[in-house]
Amino acid sequence: MTEPLKSSPAALQEEQVDGLVAAAGADGAMAILDAFNRSTVELLNAIGENLREGLLDDASRTAHALKGSAANVGAAALAESGTEIEEACKNGDGAVASARLSDAQQRYLTFCEAFKAHLEKR
């Protein structure tokens, strides 16, 4: 049985995105989002593959990378998913990790939409 999803932080930390825009400009922030998109898709796919193969240590390390990457761009809810996957893997609970991976995939999509919408309203 999987644990219920914890109450999650906002999909987007606007102040973090505003900091990216201030440092890199709107075009630079979009370039950062593009790079984040590429790496996040790879990380989510790797976590899924690791979980399917029962490689919980590898999935834990990859989830840790996801957590850090997400936090850097203001994707707080996705970073939390990375933490939850990492903890589940460390606890040997592949079922919970898989459920949290599904949450992470949805949170990633929500973040991307929120990031673009935030930039458009600036």
N, CA, C and O atoms as a GROMACS GRO file, in nm:
protein
  488
    1MET      N    1   0.084  -0.118   0.000
    1MET     CA    2   0.000   0.000   0.000
    1MET      C    3   0.089   0.124   0.000
    1MET      O    4   0.189   0.130   0.072
    2THR      N    5   0.053   0.223  -0.080
    2THR     CA    6   0.134   0.343  -0.087
    2THR      C    7   0.085   0.446   0.014
    2THR      O    8  -0.032   0.448   0.053
    3GLU      N    9   0.178   0.532   0.053
    3GLU     CA   10   0.144   0.639   0.147
    3GLU      C   11   0.068   0.747   0.073
    3GLU      O   12   0.087   0.765  -0.047
    4PRO      N   13  -0.020   0.820   0.143
    4PRO     CA   14  -0.088   0.932   0.078
    4PRO      C   15   0.012   1.042   0.047
    4PRO      O   16   0.111   1.060   0.118
    5LEU      N   17  -0.015   1.116  -0.060
    5LEU     CA   18   0.071   1.226  -0.098
    5LEU      C   19   0.060   1.336   0.006
    5LEU      O   20  -0.050   1.375   0.047
    6LYS      N   21   0.174   1.386   0.049
    6LYS     CA   22   0.176   1.496   0.146
    6LYS      C   23   0.124   1.623   0.081
    6LYS      O   24   0.124   1.636  -0.042
    7SER      N   25   0.079   1.714   0.163
    7SER     CA   26   0.042   1.847   0.114
    7SER      C   27   0.166   1.906   0.048
    7SER      O   28   0.275   1.904   0.106
    8SER      N   29   0.151   1.957  -0.073
    8SER     CA   30   0.269   1.998  -0.146
    8SER      C   31   0.284   2.149  -0.153
    8SER      O   32   0.186   2.223  -0.143
    9PRO      N   33   0.408   2.195  -0.170
    9PRO     CA   34   0.431   2.337  -0.189
    9PRO      C   35   0.382   2.380  -0.327
    9PRO      O   36   0.341   2.297  -0.408
   10ALA      N   37   0.388   2.507  -0.352
   10ALA     CA   38   0.346   2.560  -0.482
   10ALA      C   39   0.428   2.498  -0.594
   10ALA      O   40   0.544   2.462  -0.576
   11ALA      N   41   0.364   2.485  -0.709
   11ALA     CA   42   0.434   2.431  -0.825
   11ALA      C   43   0.551   2.518  -0.865
   11ALA      O   44   0.652   2.469  -0.915
   12LEU      N   45   0.537   2.649  -0.842
   12LEU     CA   46   0.637   2.746  -0.887
   12LEU      C   47   0.667   2.846  -0.776
   12LEU      O   48   0.576   2.906  -0.720
   13GLN      N   49   0.793   2.862  -0.745
   13GLN     CA   50   0.836   2.967  -0.653
   13GLN      C   51   0.869   3.089  -0.739
   13GLN      O   52   0.977   3.097  -0.798
   14GLU      N   53   0.776   3.183  -0.745
   14GLU     CA   54   0.790   3.296  -0.835
   14GLU      C   55   0.916   3.378  -0.807
   14GLU      O   56   0.979   3.427  -0.900
   15GLU      N   57   0.952   3.392  -0.680
   15GLU     CA   58   1.071   3.471  -0.648
   15GLU      C   59   1.197   3.407  -0.705
   15GLU      O   60   1.291   3.478  -0.742
   16GLN      N   61   1.200   3.275  -0.712
   16GLN     CA   62   1.315   3.205  -0.770
   16GLN      C   63   1.322   3.234  -0.920
   16GLN      O   64   1.429   3.261  -0.974
   17VAL      N   65   1.208   3.228  -0.988
   17VAL     CA   66   1.203   3.256  -1.131
   17VAL      C   67   1.239   3.402  -1.156
   17VAL      O   68   1.313   3.433  -1.249
   18ASP      N   69   1.188   3.492  -1.073
   18ASP     CA   70   1.221   3.633  -1.087
   18ASP      C   71   1.371   3.656  -1.073
   18ASP      O   72   1.428   3.741  -1.142
   19GLY      N   73   1.434   3.581  -0.985
   19GLY     CA   74   1.579   3.590  -0.970
   19GLY      C   75   1.652   3.544  -1.095
   19GLY      O   76   1.752   3.602  -1.134
   20LEU      N   77   1.601   3.437  -1.158
   20LEU     CA   78   1.660   3.390  -1.283
   20LEU      C   79   1.646   3.495  -1.392
   20LEU      O   80   1.740   3.521  -1.467
   21VAL      N   81   1.527   3.557  -1.399
   21VAL     CA   82   1.503   3.660  -1.500
   21VAL      C   83   1.594   3.781  -1.474
   21VAL      O   84   1.650   3.837  -1.568
   22ALA      N   85   1.608   3.819  -1.348
   22ALA     CA   86   1.694   3.933  -1.315
   22ALA      C   87   1.839   3.906  -1.354
   22ALA      O   88   1.910   3.995  -1.399
   23ALA      N   89   1.883   3.782  -1.336
   23ALA     CA   90   2.021   3.747  -1.364
   23ALA      C   91   2.047   3.721  -1.513
   23ALA      O   92   2.152   3.756  -1.565
   24ALA      N   93   1.949   3.660  -1.581
   24ALA     CA   94   1.972   3.614  -1.718
   24ALA      C   95   1.882   3.679  -1.822
   24ALA      O   96   1.901   3.657  -1.941
   25GLY      N   97   1.784   3.758  -1.779
   25GLY     CA   98   1.686   3.814  -1.872
   25GLY      C   99   1.581   3.710  -1.907
   25GLY      O  100   1.596   3.592  -1.877
   26ALA      N  101   1.473   3.755  -1.970
   26ALA     CA  102   1.364   3.664  -2.004
   26ALA      C  103   1.410   3.556  -2.101
   26ALA      O  104   1.374   3.439  -2.085
   27ASP      N  105   1.489   3.594  -2.202
   27ASP     CA  106   1.538   3.494  -2.297
   27ASP      C  107   1.630   3.394  -2.228
   27ASP      O  108   1.625   3.274  -2.256
   28GLY      N  109   1.714   3.444  -2.140
   28GLY     CA  110   1.802   3.355  -2.065
   28GLY      C  111   1.725   3.261  -1.974
   28GLY      O  112   1.760   3.144  -1.960
   29ALA      N  113   1.618   3.312  -1.913
   29ALA     CA  114   1.535   3.228  -1.827
   29ALA      C  115   1.469   3.117  -1.910
   29ALA      O  116   1.457   3.004  -1.864
   30MET      N  117   1.425   3.151  -2.031
   30MET     CA  118   1.366   3.048  -2.118
   30MET      C  119   1.472   2.945  -2.159
   30MET      O  120   1.441   2.827  -2.171
   31ALA      N  121   1.595   2.990  -2.182
   31ALA     CA  122   1.702   2.896  -2.215
   31ALA      C  123   1.730   2.803  -2.096
   31ALA      O  124   1.755   2.684  -2.114
   32ILE      N  125   1.724   2.859  -1.976
   32ILE     CA  126   1.741   2.777  -1.855
   32ILE      C  127   1.628   2.676  -1.846
   32ILE      O  128   1.651   2.559  -1.814
   33LEU      N  129   1.504   2.719  -1.875
   33LEU     CA  130   1.391   2.626  -1.873
   33LEU      C  131   1.410   2.516  -1.977
   33LEU      O  132   1.381   2.400  -1.949
   34ASP      N  133   1.458   2.551  -2.095
   34ASP     CA  134   1.481   2.450  -2.199
   34ASP      C  135   1.582   2.346  -2.152
   34ASP      O  136   1.561   2.226  -2.169
   35ALA      N  137   1.692   2.391  -2.092
   35ALA     CA  138   1.792   2.298  -2.040
   35ALA      C  139   1.734   2.214  -1.926
   35ALA      O  140   1.759   2.094  -1.918
   36PHE      N  141   1.656   2.278  -1.840
   36PHE     CA  142   1.590   2.206  -1.731
   36PHE      C  143   1.496   2.099  -1.787
   36PHE      O  144   1.492   1.987  -1.736
   37ASN      N  145   1.422   2.134  -1.892
   37ASN     CA  146   1.330   2.037  -1.953
   37ASN      C  147   1.405   1.915  -2.002
   37ASN      O  148   1.365   1.802  -1.975
   38ARG      N  149   1.514   1.937  -2.074
   38ARG     CA  150   1.591   1.824  -2.128
   38ARG      C  151   1.642   1.734  -2.015
   38ARG      O  152   1.627   1.612  -2.020
   39SER      N  153   1.702   1.795  -1.915
   39SER     CA  154   1.760   1.714  -1.808
   39SER      C  155   1.652   1.646  -1.725
   39SER      O  156   1.670   1.533  -1.680
   40THR      N  157   1.540   1.714  -1.703
   40THR     CA  158   1.435   1.656  -1.619
   40THR      C  159   1.371   1.535  -1.686
   40THR      O  160   1.344   1.434  -1.620
   41VAL      N  161   1.348   1.544  -1.815
   41VAL     CA  162   1.293   1.428  -1.888
   41VAL      C  163   1.388   1.310  -1.875
   41VAL      O  164   1.345   1.197  -1.850
   42GLU      N  165   1.518   1.336  -1.890
   42GLU     CA  166   1.617   1.228  -1.876
   42GLU      C  167   1.617   1.171  -1.734
   42GLU      O  168   1.623   1.050  -1.716
   43LEU      N  169   1.612   1.259  -1.634
   43LEU     CA  170   1.613   1.212  -1.495
   43LEU      C  171   1.488   1.130  -1.462
   43LEU      O  172   1.498   1.024  -1.401
   44LEU      N  173   1.371   1.179  -1.503
   44LEU     CA  174   1.246   1.106  -1.476
   44LEU      C  175   1.248   0.970  -1.545
   44LEU      O  176   1.207   0.869  -1.486
   45ASN      N  177   1.296   0.966  -1.669
   45ASN     CA  178   1.305   0.838  -1.741
   45ASN      C  179   1.402   0.743  -1.673
   45ASN      O  180   1.375   0.624  -1.661
   46ALA      N  181   1.516   0.796  -1.627
   46ALA     CA  182   1.615   0.713  -1.560
   46ALA      C  183   1.560   0.657  -1.429
   46ALA      O  184   1.582   0.540  -1.396
   47ILE      N  185   1.489   0.740  -1.354
   47ILE     CA  186   1.428   0.692  -1.229
   47ILE      C  187   1.331   0.578  -1.259
   47ILE      O  188   1.334   0.475  -1.193
   48GLY      N  189   1.246   0.598  -1.358
   48GLY     CA  190   1.150   0.494  -1.395
   48GLY      C  191   1.218   0.364  -1.434
   48GLY      O  192   1.176   0.256  -1.393
   49GLU      N  193   1.323   0.375  -1.515
   49GLU     CA  194   1.397   0.256  -1.557
   49GLU      C  195   1.462   0.188  -1.437
   49GLU      O  196   1.456   0.065  -1.424
   50ASN      N  197   1.524   0.267  -1.350
   50ASN     CA  198   1.586   0.210  -1.230
   50ASN      C  199   1.484   0.138  -1.143
   50ASN      O  200   1.510   0.030  -1.092
   51LEU      N  201   1.366   0.198  -1.126
   51LEU     CA  202   1.263   0.136  -1.044
   51LEU      C  203   1.213   0.007  -1.107
   51LEU      O  204   1.193  -0.093  -1.037
   52ARG      N  205   1.193   0.007  -1.237
   52ARG     CA  206   1.148  -0.115  -1.305
   52ARG      C  207   1.249  -0.228  -1.290
   52ARG      O  208   1.212  -0.345  -1.282
   53GLU      N  209   1.378  -0.192  -1.286
   53GLU     CA  210   1.484  -0.292  -1.274
   53GLU      C  211   1.518  -0.323  -1.128
   53GLU      O  212   1.606  -0.406  -1.101
   54GLY      N  213   1.450  -0.258  -1.035
   54GLY     CA  214   1.476  -0.283  -0.893
   54GLY      C  215   1.605  -0.221  -0.842
   54GLY      O  216   1.656  -0.262  -0.738
   55LEU      N  217   1.658  -0.123  -0.914
   55LEU     CA  218   1.783  -0.058  -0.876
   55LEU      C  219   1.753   0.064  -0.789
   55LEU      O  220   1.764   0.178  -0.834
   56LEU      N  221   1.715   0.039  -0.666
   56LEU     CA  222   1.670   0.146  -0.578
   56LEU      C  223   1.781   0.244  -0.541
   56LEU      O  224   1.755   0.363  -0.525
   57ASP      N  225   1.905   0.196  -0.527
   57ASP     CA  226   2.015   0.287  -0.497
   57ASP      C  227   2.036   0.386  -0.612
   57ASP      O  228   2.055   0.505  -0.589
   58ASP      N  229   2.032   0.335  -0.735
   58ASP     CA  230   2.047   0.422  -0.852
   58ASP      C  231   1.931   0.520  -0.862
   58ASP      O  232   1.950   0.638  -0.890
   59ALA      N  233   1.810   0.471  -0.838
   59ALA     CA  234   1.692   0.558  -0.843
   59ALA      C  235   1.702   0.666  -0.736
   59ALA      O  236   1.663   0.781  -0.760
   60SER      N  237   1.752   0.631  -0.619
   60SER     CA  238   1.769   0.728  -0.510
   60SER      C  239   1.866   0.838  -0.550
   60SER      O  240   1.838   0.956  -0.528
   61ARG      N  241   1.979   0.801  -0.608
   61ARG     CA  242   2.078   0.901  -0.650
   61ARG      C  243   2.022   0.991  -0.759
   61ARG      O  244   2.045   1.112  -0.758
   62THR      N  245   1.948   0.934  -0.852
   62THR     CA  246   1.891   1.014  -0.960
   62THR      C  247   1.782   1.105  -0.906
   62THR      O  248   1.769   1.220  -0.951
   63ALA      N  249   1.703   1.057  -0.812
   63ALA     CA  250   1.600   1.141  -0.749
   63ALA      C  251   1.664   1.257  -0.674
   63ALA      O  252   1.609   1.367  -0.671
   64HIS      N  253   1.779   1.234  -0.614
   64HIS     CA  254   1.852   1.341  -0.546
   64HIS      C  255   1.893   1.449  -0.647
   64HIS      O  256   1.882   1.568  -0.618
   65ALA      N  257   1.939   1.407  -0.763
   65ALA     CA  258   1.976   1.503  -0.869
   65ALA      C  259   1.853   1.581  -0.916
   65ALA      O  260   1.860   1.701  -0.939
   66LEU      N  261   1.740   1.512  -0.929
   66LEU     CA  262   1.615   1.577  -0.969
   66LEU      C  263   1.576   1.683  -0.867
   66LEU      O  264   1.538   1.794  -0.903
   67LYS      N  265   1.587   1.647  -0.740
   67LYS     CA  266   1.552   1.740  -0.632
   67LYS      C  267   1.634   1.868  -0.642
   67LYS      O  268   1.578   1.978  -0.634
   68GLY      N  269   1.763   1.856  -0.659
   68GLY     CA  270   1.849   1.973  -0.667
   68GLY      C  271   1.823   2.057  -0.790
   68GLY      O  272   1.818   2.180  -0.781
   69SER      N  273   1.807   1.993  -0.902
   69SER     CA  274   1.779   2.065  -1.027
   69SER      C  275   1.648   2.141  -1.017
   69SER      O  276   1.640   2.257  -1.057
   70ALA      N  277   1.546   2.076  -0.964
   70ALA     CA  278   1.415   2.140  -0.951
   70ALA      C  279   1.421   2.259  -0.856
   70ALA      O  280   1.361   2.363  -0.883
   71ALA      N  281   1.491   2.244  -0.746
   71ALA     CA  282   1.502   2.353  -0.650
   71ALA      C  283   1.571   2.474  -0.711
   71ALA      O  284   1.536   2.588  -0.680
   72ASN      N  285   1.668   2.451  -0.798
   72ASN     CA  286   1.742   2.561  -0.860
   72ASN      C  287   1.656   2.649  -0.949
   72ASN      O  288   1.686   2.767  -0.965
   73VAL      N  289   1.550   2.593  -1.007
   73VAL     CA  290   1.465   2.673  -1.097
   73VAL      C  291   1.332   2.712  -1.032
   73VAL      O  292   1.247   2.770  -1.098
   74GLY      N  293   1.314   2.680  -0.906
   74GLY     CA  294   1.192   2.720  -0.836
   74GLY      C  295   1.077   2.622  -0.848
   74GLY      O  296   0.962   2.659  -0.826
   75ALA      N  297   1.107   2.498  -0.884
   75ALA     CA  298   1.003   2.394  -0.895
   75ALA      C  299   0.993   2.321  -0.761
   75ALA      O  300   1.036   2.206  -0.748
   76ALA      N  301   0.936   2.389  -0.662
   76ALA     CA  302   0.935   2.338  -0.525
   76ALA      C  303   0.860   2.206  -0.511
   76ALA      O  304   0.908   2.115  -0.443
   77ALA      N  305   0.746   2.194  -0.575
   77ALA     CA  306   0.668   2.070  -0.563
   77ALA      C  307   0.743   1.954  -0.627
   77ALA      O  308   0.743   1.842  -0.575
   78LEU      N  309   0.808   1.979  -0.741
   78LEU     CA  310   0.887   1.875  -0.806
   78LEU      C  311   1.007   1.838  -0.720
   78LEU      O  312   1.042   1.720  -0.710
   79ALA      N  313   1.070   1.936  -0.659
   79ALA     CA  314   1.182   1.907  -0.569
   79ALA      C  315   1.136   1.819  -0.453
   79ALA      O  316   1.206   1.726  -0.412
   80GLU      N  317   1.016   1.848  -0.402
   80GLU     CA  318   0.961   1.765  -0.295
   80GLU      C  319   0.939   1.622  -0.343
   80GLU      O  320   0.965   1.527  -0.270
   81SER      N  321   0.890   1.606  -0.466
   81SER     CA  322   0.874   1.471  -0.521
   81SER      C  323   1.008   1.400  -0.527
   81SER      O  324   1.017   1.281  -0.496
   82GLY      N  325   1.113   1.472  -0.567
   82GLY     CA  326   1.246   1.412  -0.569
   82GLY      C  327   1.286   1.362  -0.432
   82GLY      O  328   1.342   1.252  -0.418
   83THR      N  329   1.259   1.442  -0.330
   83THR     CA  330   1.288   1.402  -0.192
   83THR      C  331   1.210   1.276  -0.154
   83THR      O  332   1.265   1.184  -0.095
   84GLU      N  333   1.082   1.274  -0.189
   84GLU     CA  334   0.996   1.160  -0.153
   84GLU      C  335   1.042   1.032  -0.224
   84GLU      O  336   1.041   0.925  -0.164
   85ILE      N  337   1.081   1.043  -0.351
   85ILE     CA  338   1.131   0.926  -0.424
   85ILE      C  339   1.261   0.879  -0.360
   85ILE      O  340   1.280   0.759  -0.336
   86GLU      N  341   1.350   0.973  -0.333
   86GLU     CA  342   1.479   0.940  -0.272
   86GLU      C  343   1.458   0.867  -0.139
   86GLU      O  344   1.521   0.764  -0.114
   87GLU      N  345   1.371   0.920  -0.053
   87GLU     CA  346   1.346   0.858   0.077
   87GLU      C  347   1.284   0.719   0.063
   87GLU      O  348   1.323   0.626   0.133
   88ALA      N  349   1.188   0.706  -0.029
   88ALA     CA  350   1.124   0.575  -0.049
   88ALA      C  351   1.227   0.472  -0.095
   88ALA      O  352   1.226   0.358  -0.049
   89CYS      N  353   1.315   0.512  -0.184
   89CYS     CA  354   1.419   0.420  -0.231
   89CYS      C  355   1.513   0.382  -0.118
   89CYS      O  356   1.549   0.265  -0.105
   90LYS      N  357   1.553   0.479  -0.038
   90LYS     CA  358   1.642   0.449   0.075
   90LYS      C  359   1.575   0.356   0.175
   90LYS      O  360   1.642   0.280   0.244
   91ASN      N  361   1.441   0.362   0.183
   91ASN     CA  362   1.365   0.274   0.272
   91ASN      C  363   1.331   0.141   0.206
   91ASN      O  364   1.264   0.057   0.267
   92GLY      N  365   1.377   0.121   0.083
   92GLY     CA  366   1.353  -0.005   0.013
   92GLY      C  367   1.211  -0.022  -0.037
   92GLY      O  368   1.168  -0.134  -0.064
   93ASP      N  369   1.137   0.087  -0.051
   93ASP     CA  370   0.996   0.080  -0.091
   93ASP      C  371   0.977   0.127  -0.236
   93ASP      O  372   0.945   0.243  -0.262
   94GLY      N  373   0.998   0.034  -0.327
   94GLY     CA  374   0.984   0.064  -0.469
   94GLY      C  375   0.842   0.103  -0.508
   94GLY      O  376   0.824   0.182  -0.601
   95ALA      N  377   0.742   0.049  -0.439
   95ALA     CA  378   0.603   0.082  -0.472
   95ALA      C  379   0.573   0.229  -0.442
   95ALA      O  380   0.511   0.297  -0.524
   96VAL      N  381   0.617   0.277  -0.327
   96VAL     CA  382   0.597   0.418  -0.294
   96VAL      C  383   0.678   0.505  -0.389
   96VAL      O  384   0.629   0.607  -0.437
   97ALA      N  385   0.801   0.465  -0.417
   97ALA     CA  386   0.884   0.542  -0.510
   97ALA      C  387   0.817   0.553  -0.647
   97ALA      O  388   0.819   0.659  -0.708
   98SER      N  389   0.758   0.444  -0.694
   98SER     CA  390   0.689   0.446  -0.823
   98SER      C  391   0.568   0.538  -0.821
   98SER      O  392   0.542   0.610  -0.917
   99ALA      N  393   0.494   0.536  -0.711
   99ALA     CA  394   0.378   0.625  -0.698
   99ALA      C  395   0.424   0.770  -0.698
   99ALA      O  396   0.360   0.856  -0.759
  100ARG      N  397   0.533   0.798  -0.628
  100ARG     CA  398   0.584   0.934  -0.623
  100ARG      C  399   0.642   0.977  -0.757
  100ARG      O  400   0.642   1.096  -0.789
  101LEU      N  401   0.692   0.882  -0.836
  101LEU     CA  402   0.740   0.915  -0.970
  101LEU      C  403   0.624   0.964  -1.055
  101LEU      O  404   0.639   1.060  -1.131
  102SER      N  405   0.510   0.900  -1.043
  102SER     CA  406   0.391   0.945  -1.116
  102SER      C  407   0.354   1.087  -1.074
  102SER      O  408   0.320   1.170  -1.158
  103ASP      N  409   0.360   1.115  -0.944
  103ASP     CA  410   0.334   1.250  -0.894
  103ASP      C  411   0.436   1.348  -0.952
  103ASP      O  412   0.401   1.459  -0.993
  104ALA      N  413   0.563   1.307  -0.955
  104ALA     CA  414   0.669   1.395  -1.005
  104ALA      C  415   0.646   1.430  -1.151
  104ALA      O  416   0.668   1.545  -1.192
  105GLN      N  417   0.603   1.334  -1.229
  105GLN     CA  418   0.578   1.362  -1.370
  105GLN      C  419   0.468   1.466  -1.387
  105GLN      O  420   0.479   1.555  -1.471
  106GLN      N  421   0.363   1.456  -1.307
  106GLN     CA  422   0.255   1.555  -1.314
  106GLN      C  423   0.303   1.691  -1.263
  106GLN      O  424   0.270   1.794  -1.320
  107ARG      N  425   0.379   1.690  -1.156
  107ARG     CA  426   0.430   1.816  -1.101
  107ARG      C  427   0.525   1.884  -1.199
  107ARG      O  428   0.529   2.007  -1.207
  108TYR      N  429   0.601   1.807  -1.273
  108TYR     CA  430   0.690   1.862  -1.375
  108TYR      C  431   0.609   1.936  -1.481
  108TYR      O  432   0.642   2.049  -1.517
  109LEU      N  433   0.504   1.873  -1.531
  109LEU     CA  434   0.420   1.937  -1.633
  109LEU      C  435   0.355   2.064  -1.579
  109LEU      O  436   0.350   2.166  -1.647
  110THR      N  437   0.306   2.058  -1.456
  110THR     CA  438   0.244   2.174  -1.393
  110THR      C  439   0.344   2.287  -1.378
  110THR      O  440   0.312   2.403  -1.404
  111PHE      N  441   0.466   2.254  -1.338
  111PHE     CA  442   0.570   2.356  -1.324
  111PHE      C  443   0.599   2.424  -1.458
  111PHE      O  444   0.607   2.547  -1.465
  112CYS      N  445   0.614   2.345  -1.563
  112CYS     CA  446   0.647   2.404  -1.694
  112CYS      C  447   0.540   2.503  -1.738
  112CYS      O  448   0.572   2.611  -1.789
  113GLU      N  449   0.415   2.467  -1.718
  113GLU     CA  450   0.305   2.558  -1.753
  113GLU      C  451   0.310   2.685  -1.668
  113GLU      O  452   0.294   2.795  -1.720
  114ALA      N  453   0.333   2.669  -1.538
  114ALA     CA  454   0.337   2.784  -1.447
  114ALA      C  455   0.456   2.874  -1.478
  114ALA      O  456   0.444   2.997  -1.472
  115PHE      N  457   0.570   2.816  -1.512
  115PHE     CA  458   0.690   2.893  -1.544
  115PHE      C  459   0.665   2.980  -1.666
  115PHE      O  460   0.692   3.101  -1.664
  116LYS      N  461   0.613   2.921  -1.772
  116LYS     CA  462   0.584   2.996  -1.894
  116LYS      C  463   0.481   3.105  -1.869
  116LYS      O  464   0.496   3.217  -1.917
  117ALA      N  465   0.376   3.072  -1.796
  117ALA     CA  466   0.271   3.170  -1.766
  117ALA      C  467   0.328   3.286  -1.685
  117ALA      O  468   0.292   3.402  -1.708
  118HIS      N  469   0.415   3.256  -1.591
  118HIS     CA  470   0.475   3.362  -1.509
  118HIS      C  471   0.561   3.455  -1.596
  118HIS      O  472   0.556   3.577  -1.579
  119LEU      N  473   0.637   3.398  -1.686
  119LEU     CA  474   0.720   3.482  -1.774
  119LEU      C  475   0.634   3.569  -1.865
  119LEU      O  476   0.667   3.684  -1.892
  120GLU      N  477   0.523   3.514  -1.913
  120GLU     CA  478   0.435   3.588  -2.003
  120GLU      C  479   0.368   3.707  -1.936
  120GLU      O  480   0.342   3.808  -2.001
  121LYS      N  481   0.341   3.697  -1.806
  121LYS     CA  482   0.273   3.806  -1.737
  121LYS      C  483   0.369   3.914  -1.688
  121LYS      O  484   0.326   4.017  -1.637
  122ARG      N  485   0.497   3.891  -1.702
  122ARG     CA  486   0.599   3.989  -1.657
  122ARG      C  487   0.608   4.105  -1.753
  122ARG      O  488   0.688   4.196  -1.732
   0.00000   0.00000   0.00000
